[in-house]
């Protein structure tokens, strides 16, 4: 018994080492943040080896020879723990393995790619833009069936490449990140067996461990959703090829539970990133010369920071007139209007956009409410800020989805056609030069021809600059999947979608034609994709403008991506404007009227 008591601490150490080999020690995931010199690490390793070499041997156990208890003393426990942490840190390292990202879907997925790359870069991975990488990670979208089918096709191609890869090379690992990983984990891992790693939108911190498991020949997944994860402490590595614009995520998830939407089930509930973290990232981007920042969120204008006690007042959140939600009214928090105010003050010469908002979060009340010593702006101030600040763009995305009250009710959108049109009138009253964009779904459950005609009439009545239109596709887990019938034939959906697109383009052409003769401030993106002789950029209203490079460079200094220029609009169609550059310019000192 004395022998057992004596060697028990050594068994504990050996068990811990075995656990490390299985990568089950999760408590040391932050060990990489400790700045330990290689000399100190070697010293701990040497001491640990001495402990093992001077301990009892196999013969000691067989013979029952007493063992000197000094070998099992607790005095060096800290050395043992430090060595274990050193090992754990090393096992998650990328060791210069090469990773390639392919990003599909919305801007939020672009931001997710930047977050995932930031995490892997810290662990020593290298990034390639080609498929010669050791790890290929697809950042995926599940919002529509077509988006998922694109990923399935890509997985088949990558799997074929993986099998053909020379045995002399490091085996390729394939990973699925984002919404599709969470939604189709069983099919991807067990049925099709096409991937090595799955990581849901809230599991990117776990990527180094998952990739290490995959490197050992195992399938690895983490698709757990979180009520708290915002990646507030992760500074994304922005990888925009132009370098002048960037996306900044301010919140994750959605609470609206529209009956057609899979987002609440793939990205979880709403939670907002602390305002201090957002401002730090925007300041860093400004220092790097970024000229345009887009604030991102599934429901960006429902932002509500409750991370500090001084933000948590008793005031209830407000909605646009005539709008309602299926969830209870929320209380307190620093709202989107205050965040927008603070972000816009960082650099007056940097454009600020935001997407995607929900129409319900544009109330027109304008008040200031005290909470202890802090004052913040209520939600209604958002429209006033856009009207007043030269660097907040005169562009609002206002998803309608349908023009029929019957369909809007089935979609659980929380508003009627009239309430939506009243909001449009209010926006145009406050921001006369506003550019509006929208989303529409054709062929939703139960949609009749009359419902479809009402959608067409709404498109004509509002007059949008830009639109995103899709045929409805049923998604599992949604309210519509459980309670409604997808009863509109596929061919009829396609026909109605084409009619919506046609009407949308007709109206957009009229809206854009009204800009002919005006002078627009354009942020230059670079050469036009269709002609190297032209440059292109975007207006404050997010309309694409094309203008001749030769004319520009003969009259002024060389124009580069990221420059602001004044362009006189000479012609227009439904998708772009054409013009002639007049001069360089800037946002500073520009006053909105």
XYZ file of C-alpha atoms in Angstrom:
593
model
C 0.000 0.000 0.000
C 2.894 2.340 0.782
C 4.267 1.719 -2.692
C 0.920 2.578 -4.273
C 0.587 5.790 -2.281
C 4.140 6.760 -3.212
C 3.856 6.330 -6.957
C 0.301 7.667 -7.275
C 1.469 11.215 -8.147
C 3.602 9.779 -10.938
C 0.631 7.862 -12.323
C -1.311 11.131 -12.270
C 1.376 12.816 -14.364
C 1.453 9.923 -16.839
C -2.336 10.001 -17.142
C -2.186 13.715 -17.876
C 0.358 13.107 -20.637
C -1.875 10.417 -22.153
C -4.777 12.809 -22.063
C -2.660 15.321 -23.920
C -1.991 12.806 -26.692
C -5.774 12.421 -27.072
C -6.167 16.203 -27.152
C -8.739 16.173 -24.367
C -7.138 18.918 -22.283
C -9.267 21.910 -23.147
C -8.285 24.150 -20.214
C -4.994 25.110 -21.818
C -6.347 26.448 -25.073
C -5.158 29.919 -24.171
C -1.626 28.824 -23.324
C -0.364 30.170 -26.627
C -0.926 33.653 -25.303
C 1.832 33.212 -22.719
C 5.099 34.659 -23.930
C 7.488 31.927 -22.766
C 10.983 31.912 -24.166
C 12.373 28.781 -25.774
C 15.147 28.652 -23.153
C 12.628 28.532 -20.300
C 10.666 25.842 -22.129
C 13.761 23.693 -22.578
C 14.584 24.095 -18.883
C 11.156 22.799 -17.872
C 11.473 19.891 -20.296
C 14.860 18.942 -18.846
C 13.559 19.061 -15.272
C 10.586 16.919 -16.242
C 12.836 14.330 -17.891
C 14.966 14.171 -14.739
C 11.846 13.522 -12.669
C 10.840 10.625 -14.903
C 14.313 9.113 -15.133
C 14.827 9.177 -11.355
C 11.422 7.638 -10.588
C 10.648 3.945 -10.014
C 11.230 1.462 -12.848
C 9.156 -1.532 -13.907
C 11.373 -3.793 -11.810
C 10.543 -1.730 -8.725
C 6.858 -2.489 -9.202
C 7.501 -6.219 -9.690
C 9.831 -6.604 -6.707
C 7.875 -4.323 -4.408
C 11.001 -2.322 -3.606
C 10.259 0.754 -1.468
C 10.520 3.977 -3.350
C 11.955 7.247 -2.076
C 8.951 9.491 -1.550
C 10.973 12.527 -2.532
C 10.440 11.653 -6.187
C 6.717 12.045 -5.759
C 6.786 15.183 -3.664
C 4.465 17.995 -4.559
C 7.202 20.604 -4.584
C 7.691 20.373 -8.343
C 3.991 20.224 -9.215
C 4.157 23.674 -10.768
C 6.987 22.538 -13.066
C 4.919 19.548 -14.156
C 1.859 21.701 -14.866
C 3.950 24.218 -16.821
C 5.398 21.423 -18.923
C 1.942 20.020 -19.627
C 0.800 23.474 -20.745
C 3.899 23.760 -22.917
C 3.034 20.450 -24.606
C -0.617 21.445 -25.071
C 0.422 24.726 -26.648
C 2.692 22.965 -29.099
C 0.115 20.368 -30.153
C -2.307 23.030 -31.483
C 0.333 24.808 -33.549
C -0.063 24.928 -37.319
C 3.660 24.347 -37.932
C 3.493 26.371 -41.156
C 0.765 24.203 -42.661
C -0.887 25.969 -45.581
C -4.598 26.804 -45.547
C -6.866 28.026 -48.347
C -10.298 29.635 -47.768
C -13.209 29.658 -50.208
C -16.041 31.967 -49.122
C -19.654 31.632 -50.267
C -22.773 33.655 -49.440
C -23.227 36.950 -47.635
C -20.837 39.577 -46.293
C -21.133 37.981 -42.849
C -19.335 34.952 -44.275
C -16.590 37.240 -45.562
C -16.166 38.516 -42.014
C -16.253 34.962 -40.626
C -13.412 34.073 -42.984
C -11.357 36.962 -41.623
C -12.020 35.842 -38.027
C -11.133 32.205 -38.743
C -7.954 33.249 -40.529
C -6.959 35.493 -37.615
C -7.250 32.528 -35.233
C -5.250 30.178 -37.471
C -2.614 32.786 -38.273
C -1.858 33.139 -34.557
C -1.225 29.396 -34.440
C 1.375 29.473 -37.197
C -0.649 28.584 -40.289
C 0.188 30.101 -43.664
C -2.454 31.215 -46.157
C -2.516 30.344 -49.852
C -4.931 31.505 -52.528
C -4.573 28.243 -54.460
C -5.666 24.652 -53.837
C -2.063 23.551 -53.299
C -2.754 24.105 -49.600
C -2.732 21.367 -46.955
C -6.151 22.470 -45.664
C -9.076 23.764 -47.748
C -11.837 25.442 -45.705
C -15.192 26.328 -47.289
C -17.122 29.084 -45.488
C -20.688 28.176 -46.383
C -24.239 29.500 -46.644
C -27.542 27.662 -46.034
C -30.020 30.427 -46.753
C -31.217 28.795 -50.005
C -31.088 25.347 -51.549
C -29.069 26.598 -54.521
C -26.341 27.889 -52.198
C -26.045 24.490 -50.530
C -26.004 22.642 -53.863
C -23.039 24.768 -54.924
C -21.134 23.546 -51.859
C -22.061 19.896 -52.471
C -20.735 20.143 -56.025
C -17.543 21.789 -54.793
C -17.025 19.066 -52.183
C -17.189 16.402 -54.885
C -14.502 18.238 -56.865
C -12.242 18.675 -53.826
C -12.650 15.041 -52.801
C -11.515 13.934 -56.274
C -8.482 16.236 -56.002
C -7.746 14.860 -52.544
C -7.649 11.281 -53.833
C -5.344 12.174 -56.723
C -2.879 14.038 -54.524
C 0.580 12.465 -54.568
C 1.410 10.334 -51.556
C 4.676 12.251 -51.193
C 2.671 15.365 -50.341
C 0.886 16.136 -47.091
C -2.664 14.689 -47.275
C -5.257 17.344 -48.056
C -7.831 18.073 -45.345
C -11.238 19.501 -46.238
C -13.301 21.550 -43.803
C -16.780 23.091 -43.812
C -17.296 26.246 -41.756
C -20.397 28.354 -41.110
C -24.114 27.749 -41.507
C -24.000 24.576 -43.583
C -21.737 22.908 -41.022
C -24.334 23.443 -38.307
C -27.338 22.481 -40.434
C -26.014 19.358 -42.192
C -23.481 17.945 -39.747
C -24.862 14.390 -39.890
C -24.986 14.232 -43.694
C -21.525 15.738 -44.092
C -19.746 13.583 -41.518
C -21.570 10.267 -41.434
C -23.466 9.777 -44.679
C -21.358 11.409 -47.380
C -18.015 11.367 -45.480
C -16.611 14.132 -47.668
C -15.081 16.338 -44.976
C -12.497 16.070 -42.221
C -13.495 19.110 -40.148
C -16.798 20.827 -39.329
C -16.939 24.114 -37.424
C -20.164 26.057 -36.880
C -20.346 29.872 -36.784
C -19.658 29.946 -33.029
C -16.810 27.383 -33.021
C -13.991 29.109 -34.913
C -11.858 29.368 -31.766
C -11.765 25.564 -31.765
C -10.373 25.312 -35.312
C -6.711 24.661 -34.312
C -7.736 21.685 -32.154
C -10.116 20.333 -34.798
C -7.437 20.558 -37.493
C -4.928 18.792 -35.243
C -7.397 15.950 -34.740
C -7.978 15.774 -38.488
C -4.235 15.690 -39.063
C -4.192 12.547 -36.936
C -6.682 10.853 -39.240
C -9.905 11.582 -37.354
C -13.060 13.434 -38.355
C -13.564 16.388 -36.005
C -16.553 18.673 -35.468
C -17.840 21.419 -33.212
C -21.166 22.961 -34.239
C -22.443 24.100 -30.846
C -24.247 27.442 -30.893
C -23.479 30.028 -28.225
C -25.547 32.653 -26.433
C -22.437 34.777 -25.807
C -19.842 34.351 -28.574
C -19.174 37.572 -30.507
C -15.414 37.143 -31.152
C -15.003 40.571 -29.562
C -11.367 39.897 -28.667
C -10.460 38.545 -32.129
C -9.169 41.208 -34.496
C -10.102 39.973 -38.005
C -7.383 39.869 -40.648
C -9.023 41.880 -43.413
C -8.217 40.414 -46.801
C -10.016 42.732 -49.215
C -8.237 42.635 -52.600
C -8.952 46.351 -53.080
C -7.738 47.306 -49.620
C -9.906 50.414 -49.363
C -13.042 48.812 -47.838
C -13.748 46.442 -44.959
C -16.634 44.710 -43.193
C -16.935 44.971 -39.402
C -19.260 42.568 -37.602
C -21.154 44.245 -34.746
C -23.617 41.489 -33.812
C -24.427 37.854 -34.528
C -27.622 35.806 -34.735
C -31.265 36.819 -35.118
C -34.382 36.740 -32.914
C -37.017 37.602 -35.544
C -37.905 34.000 -36.477
C -39.403 34.815 -39.885
C -41.148 31.654 -40.995
C -38.966 31.110 -44.110
C -35.573 31.841 -42.531
C -32.946 29.334 -41.356
C -30.600 31.948 -39.817
C -31.814 31.695 -36.176
C -31.160 27.944 -36.350
C -27.712 28.148 -37.954
C -26.370 31.292 -36.232
C -28.369 31.319 -33.013
C -29.872 34.108 -30.943
C -28.973 37.786 -31.172
C -25.953 38.987 -29.204
C -24.077 42.218 -29.725
C -20.375 42.883 -29.672
C -19.213 45.465 -27.087
C -19.018 48.953 -28.538
C -15.422 49.416 -27.304
C -14.269 46.430 -29.372
C -16.009 47.724 -32.506
C -14.548 51.209 -32.158
C -11.065 49.756 -31.685
C -11.341 47.788 -34.924
C -12.697 50.754 -36.895
C -9.879 52.995 -35.594
C -7.334 50.389 -36.667
C -8.868 50.204 -40.139
C -8.847 53.997 -40.373
C -5.149 54.057 -39.451
C -4.506 51.514 -42.221
C -6.066 53.851 -44.792
C -9.413 52.095 -45.238
C -11.931 54.506 -46.808
C -15.187 52.607 -46.350
C -16.462 50.446 -43.481
C -19.682 48.415 -43.568
C -21.183 47.476 -40.188
C -22.557 43.934 -40.366
C -25.254 41.962 -38.612
C -28.127 39.630 -39.462
C -30.344 42.365 -38.007
C -27.804 45.141 -37.712
C -30.041 47.937 -36.430
C -31.311 45.855 -33.499
C -27.806 46.164 -32.019
C -27.984 46.391 -28.209
C -24.785 46.433 -26.140
C -25.400 45.407 -22.525
C -21.761 44.633 -21.723
C -21.425 47.525 -19.236
C -23.652 48.291 -16.269
C -23.981 51.949 -17.253
C -25.664 50.908 -20.519
C -28.343 48.799 -18.839
C -31.147 51.291 -18.233
C -34.860 50.605 -17.917
C -35.897 52.071 -21.274
C -37.696 49.702 -23.641
C -36.604 49.339 -27.245
C -38.851 51.063 -29.776
C -40.177 49.859 -33.128
C -41.210 51.596 -36.311
C -44.874 52.631 -36.298
C -47.137 49.742 -37.289
C -44.480 47.065 -36.695
C -44.431 44.237 -34.128
C -42.288 41.250 -33.143
C -42.949 37.735 -31.900
C -40.562 38.269 -28.978
C -41.007 40.428 -25.899
C -39.858 44.042 -25.966
C -36.232 44.270 -24.880
C -34.968 46.601 -22.196
C -31.876 48.770 -21.891
C -28.569 48.616 -23.691
C -26.552 50.941 -25.894
C -28.421 51.055 -29.193
C -27.393 51.133 -32.841
C -27.923 54.875 -33.165
C -25.290 55.561 -30.511
C -22.846 53.122 -32.088
C -23.379 54.726 -35.508
C -22.798 58.153 -33.973
C -19.496 57.079 -32.408
C -18.225 55.192 -35.443
C -18.922 58.112 -37.779
C -16.820 60.429 -35.609
C -13.634 58.333 -35.880
C -12.674 59.588 -39.339
C -14.821 62.167 -41.200
C -13.192 61.048 -44.468
C -14.223 57.393 -44.101
C -17.606 56.263 -45.412
C -19.882 54.277 -43.102
C -22.506 51.814 -44.361
C -24.523 49.150 -42.547
C -26.343 45.982 -43.568
C -28.657 44.210 -43.210
C -31.235 46.140 -41.177
C -34.818 45.153 -40.439
C -37.583 47.699 -41.233
C -38.998 47.340 -37.700
C -35.974 49.088 -36.146
C -36.373 52.551 -37.730
C -38.682 54.347 -35.278
C -39.039 58.077 -35.821
C -38.959 59.177 -32.170
C -36.057 61.510 -31.359
C -35.217 61.801 -27.662
C -32.293 61.662 -25.291
C -32.647 59.484 -22.236
C -30.359 59.736 -19.188
C -29.038 56.679 -17.367
C -26.770 57.566 -14.439
C -24.198 59.900 -15.989
C -24.479 58.454 -19.478
C -26.642 59.769 -22.333
C -27.397 57.813 -25.466
C -29.494 58.265 -28.558
C -32.694 56.304 -29.058
C -33.295 54.179 -32.151
C -35.142 56.944 -34.026
C -31.965 58.984 -34.287
C -30.541 56.653 -36.969
C -32.343 58.413 -39.832
C -31.342 61.841 -38.532
C -27.708 60.767 -38.310
C -27.746 59.598 -41.923
C -29.217 62.924 -42.980
C -26.710 64.991 -40.987
C -23.361 63.182 -41.272
C -21.507 63.507 -44.567
C -19.706 60.203 -44.089
C -22.789 58.065 -43.298
C -24.019 56.937 -46.704
C -27.467 57.920 -48.010
C -28.327 54.295 -48.634
C -30.657 51.974 -46.698
C -31.391 48.333 -47.351
C -35.080 47.843 -46.560
C -36.119 44.193 -47.083
C -39.795 43.934 -48.012
C -39.982 40.232 -49.072
C -43.558 40.651 -50.388
C -46.162 43.296 -51.195
C -49.096 41.184 -50.010
C -50.464 41.381 -46.467
C -51.511 37.743 -46.635
C -47.995 36.601 -47.543
C -46.338 38.992 -45.069
C -48.470 37.518 -42.312
C -47.542 33.958 -43.344
C -43.894 35.007 -43.380
C -44.255 36.403 -39.819
C -42.656 39.687 -40.879
C -44.524 41.750 -38.293
C -45.842 44.499 -40.577
C -48.364 45.241 -43.309
C -47.868 46.725 -46.755
C -49.207 50.081 -45.538
C -46.857 50.165 -42.544
C -43.913 49.465 -44.854
C -44.939 52.242 -47.279
C -45.402 54.694 -44.376
C -41.844 53.918 -43.298
C -40.562 54.552 -46.831
C -42.318 57.942 -46.859
C -40.834 58.833 -43.486
C -37.328 57.867 -44.617
C -37.600 59.948 -47.792
C -38.937 62.892 -45.802
C -35.877 62.852 -43.541
C -33.339 61.784 -46.239
C -34.640 63.147 -49.582
C -31.727 61.773 -51.640
C -31.785 58.297 -50.092
C -31.132 55.209 -52.217
C -33.207 52.195 -51.266
C -32.490 48.525 -51.895
C -34.616 45.532 -50.963
C -35.115 41.751 -50.848
C -38.072 39.907 -52.368
C -39.113 36.234 -52.330
C -41.261 34.859 -55.147
C -43.528 31.843 -54.697
C -43.766 31.643 -50.912
C -46.209 29.152 -49.377
C -49.788 29.946 -50.383
C -48.881 32.863 -52.665
C -51.655 33.511 -55.188
C -51.512 35.425 -58.448
C -53.147 38.376 -56.692
C -50.430 38.277 -54.014
C -47.809 38.282 -56.755
C -49.400 41.303 -58.469
C -49.370 43.194 -55.166
C -45.621 42.558 -54.922
C -45.127 43.947 -58.430
C -47.150 47.051 -57.533
C -45.055 47.608 -54.377
C -41.852 47.471 -56.437
C -43.297 50.067 -58.822
C -44.551 52.312 -56.021
C -41.300 52.441 -54.034
C -38.704 52.516 -56.820
C -35.516 50.853 -55.633
C -31.977 51.287 -56.935
C -30.837 47.749 -56.162
C -32.699 44.502 -55.501
C -32.001 40.935 -54.413
C -34.769 38.654 -55.658
C -35.082 34.898 -55.236
C -37.523 32.050 -55.684
C -38.594 30.499 -52.385
C -36.921 27.263 -51.280
C -38.153 25.403 -48.194
C -35.588 25.002 -45.385
C -35.787 22.374 -42.666
C -36.243 23.505 -39.035
C -38.094 26.679 -40.060
C -41.661 27.516 -39.044
C -42.754 27.186 -42.683
C -41.281 23.677 -42.880
C -43.346 22.528 -39.892
C -46.570 24.518 -40.382
C -46.964 25.540 -44.040
C -47.147 23.811 -47.402
C -44.748 24.617 -50.218
C -47.588 24.568 -52.736
C -46.399 26.914 -55.507
C -45.000 24.837 -58.419
C -41.322 25.362 -59.255
C -42.076 26.537 -62.792
C -44.568 29.123 -61.500
C -42.013 30.333 -58.947
C -39.482 30.821 -61.736
C -42.012 32.672 -63.905
C -43.021 35.024 -61.076
C -39.387 35.653 -60.194
C -38.606 36.657 -63.780
C -41.562 39.076 -63.760
C -40.366 40.623 -60.489
C -36.842 41.037 -61.861
C -38.171 42.629 -65.048
C -40.296 45.171 -63.167
C -37.472 45.842 -60.725
C -35.078 46.692 -63.564
C -37.635 48.948 -65.246
C -38.083 50.978 -62.071
C -34.361 51.012 -61.244
C -33.635 52.388 -64.725
C -36.081 55.264 -64.043
C -34.565 56.000 -60.631
C -31.029 56.005 -62.045
C -32.009 58.104 -65.067
C -33.001 60.877 -62.665
C -29.301 61.172 -61.745
C -28.222 62.103 -65.279
C -26.686 65.581 -65.212
C -25.880 65.429 -61.499
C -22.393 65.377 -59.987
C -21.697 62.406 -57.724
C -18.923 61.838 -55.211
C -17.435 58.444 -56.129
C -15.088 56.225 -54.148
C -12.843 54.593 -56.762
C -12.606 50.782 -56.652
C -10.175 50.303 -59.543
C -10.399 49.177 -63.149
C -13.744 48.147 -64.562
C -14.158 44.376 -64.924
C -15.408 44.825 -68.481
C -12.739 47.183 -69.784
C -9.231 48.056 -68.588
C -9.710 51.433 -70.262
C -12.369 52.385 -67.685
C -12.309 52.965 -63.952
C -15.212 52.206 -61.669
C -16.407 53.164 -58.203
C -19.517 53.659 -56.103
C -21.615 56.634 -55.170
C -22.839 57.534 -51.713
C -26.045 55.664 -52.663
C -24.012 52.545 -53.543
C -24.596 52.820 -57.295
C -21.775 51.630 -59.543
C -20.251 54.380 -61.713
C -17.999 53.768 -64.736
C -15.843 56.509 -66.250
C -12.974 56.585 -68.815
C -9.480 56.254 -67.405
C -7.904 58.247 -70.242
C -10.071 61.291 -69.603
C -9.358 61.146 -65.896
C -5.579 60.850 -66.135
C -5.194 63.561 -68.785
C -6.872 66.207 -66.637
C -5.452 65.488 -63.179
C -3.061 63.469 -61.086
C -3.167 59.685 -61.294
C -6.368 58.237 -59.832
C -6.008 55.165 -57.622
C -8.341 52.810 -55.778
C -9.463 54.478 -52.574
C -9.537 57.997 -54.039
C -12.633 60.173 -53.905
C -13.467 61.848 -57.220
C -16.313 63.998 -58.499
C -18.011 62.464 -61.552
C -20.621 64.108 -63.774
C -23.250 61.505 -64.714
C -23.890 61.340 -68.484
C -25.980 58.164 -68.890
C -27.618 55.427 -66.844
C -29.237 52.003 -66.999
C -30.832 49.753 -64.398
C -27.534 48.540 -62.979
C -24.930 51.276 -63.374
C -24.141 54.890 -64.223
C -21.606 56.277 -66.698
C -19.900 59.625 -66.439
C -16.866 61.868 -66.758
C -14.503 62.611 -63.901
C -14.162 66.264 -62.934
C -11.656 66.355 -60.096
C -10.303 64.750 -56.971
C -12.349 65.418 -53.832
C -12.930 64.271 -50.249
C -15.679 63.844 -47.664
C -14.248 66.419 -45.298
C -16.274 69.582 -45.154
C -19.019 68.122 -47.345
C -22.432 69.156 -46.053
C -25.626 67.221 -46.728
C -28.740 69.125 -47.702
